[in-house]
């Protein structure tokens, strides 16, 4: 079994036990309260995740999806820096540690891991489930307010996943600048919505201004070619649904697709994709239509037909978010 699959399975196992003993209706109620809170105003003075029930609901309901989104972003990043693995990882606003699990799924080996968050119950639960992952047993879980006025300790890799949304504009800018000062590589993941994409672009601009190069998803570090307001760059990660999901959302689908926007930027030498598939490919009879973001800073459509031989076969296997053409072509 590859490391990524076994980490995902360990996470599922660790999360499965969390709601044991909590009546299903109570668990669903905690999730619904949390969703309502997340729709509210940005909390600037106190955490949303206040107690164990909030955090257990967050972890059981959201962590599999944030894990898959971050893993997908990190895999694209790893493709662009194939010789590199982080020796230290700082997860800012890490909550229950989804990104630490994702890092351990993408890069084997040992590293120092630190999670910063202001919600003590989230850190406590993160520490508890991390026991199921040997790569995280020595991780440090530190209570800290992030944003303006807080510098970060140096780390090879800083992750900021689903956090910018919870910060004021000033705190967002300060956090990205302090990540740029502390890290060789920074990976930021947000919800795959127009607003999430806008926060990613704002962060991307700051990282590029600080001397970073974009490793993924963009094939270049110049301005994003999307005309603001006309569209938003986002991707999709498939997540198995738990019984809690089915209870809260209804329906019987075995999976759902987590939409996310991201940027991975680095000071390392980097080989970004030649171009990237930025929508789900459309498969027609004898042809595949690809929407691409290209190295020459343009968005383009490409039609790959049977006449293209092996490239056509590759296009039929291509997925939203993949580099194009595939490396071996
Ligand atoms: C939506 S959760 C994301 C958690 C985790 N990164 C993930 O991807 O699953 C947002 C996290 O940011 C933390 N957070 C929000 N504002 C913060 C602040 N000002 N200081 C420290 N942590 C903060 C919250 O406590 C919460 O754990």
Coordinates of C-alpha atoms and ligand atoms in Angstrom, one line a residue, residues 38 42-49 58 62-63 66-67 70 91-99 116-120 122-123 144-147 159-167 171 189, ligand 1:
X38 CA -18.9 29.5 9.6
X42 CA -15.1 36.7 10.8
X43 CA -14.4 36.1 14.5
X44 CA -11.6 38.5 15.5
X45 CA -11.6 38.0 19.2
X46 CA -12.4 34.3 20.0
X47 CA -12.3 31.0 18.3
X48 CA -15.3 29.4 16.6
X49 CA -14.2 25.9 17.9
X58 CA -15.4 19.7 12.9
X62 CA -14.6 18.6 7.7
X63 CA -11.2 17.1 8.3
X66 CA -9.5 19.5 4.1
X67 CA -7.0 16.6 4.3
X70 CA -4.4 19.9 1.0
X91 CA 0.9 24.4 10.1
X92 CA -0.6 27.8 10.9
X93 CA -4.2 27.8 12.0
X94 CA -3.7 24.1 11.9
X95 CA -6.7 23.2 14.1
X96 CA -7.0 19.5 14.4
X97 CA -4.0 19.0 12.0
X98 CA -5.4 18.0 8.6
X99 CA -2.5 19.6 6.8
X116 CA -0.3 26.8 15.8
X117 CA -3.9 27.6 16.6
X118 CA -5.8 29.7 19.1
X119 CA -8.4 27.0 19.8
X120 CA -7.1 24.8 22.6
X122 CA -8.8 21.8 18.5
X123 CA -5.2 21.3 19.4
X144 CA -1.1 31.0 19.6
X145 CA -3.0 33.9 18.0
X146 CA -1.9 34.3 14.4
X147 CA -1.9 37.4 12.2
X159 CA 0.9 25.5 5.4
X160 CA -2.2 27.7 5.8
X161 CA -5.3 25.7 5.1
X162 CA -8.8 27.1 5.2
X163 CA -7.6 29.8 7.6
X164 CA -7.4 33.1 5.6
X165 CA -11.2 33.1 5.5
X166 CA -11.2 33.5 9.3
X167 CA -8.9 36.5 9.4
X171 CA -4.3 39.8 9.7
X189 CA -5.5 26.4 0.5
Ligands
LIG1 C1 -11.6 26.1 9.2 S1 -10.4 25.8 10.4 C2 -9.1 25.0 9.5 C3 -8.3 24.1 10.3 C4 -7.2 23.3 9.5 N1 -6.2 24.2 9.0 C5 -7.9 22.5 8.4 O1 -7.5 22.7 7.3 O2 -8.7 21.6 8.7 C6 -9.7 27.3 10.8 C7 -8.7 27.3 11.9 O3 -8.1 28.5 12.1 C8 -8.0 28.8 13.5 N2 -7.9 30.3 13.6 C9 -8.8 31.2 13.1 N3 -8.4 32.5 13.5 C10 -7.3 32.3 14.2 C11 -6.4 33.2 14.9 N4 -6.6 34.6 14.8 N5 -5.3 32.8 15.5 C12 -5.1 31.4 15.6 N6 -5.9 30.5 15.0 C13 -7.0 30.9 14.3 C14 -9.3 28.3 14.0 O4 -9.2 28.1 15.4 C15 -9.4 27.0 13.3 O5 -8.8 25.9 13.9

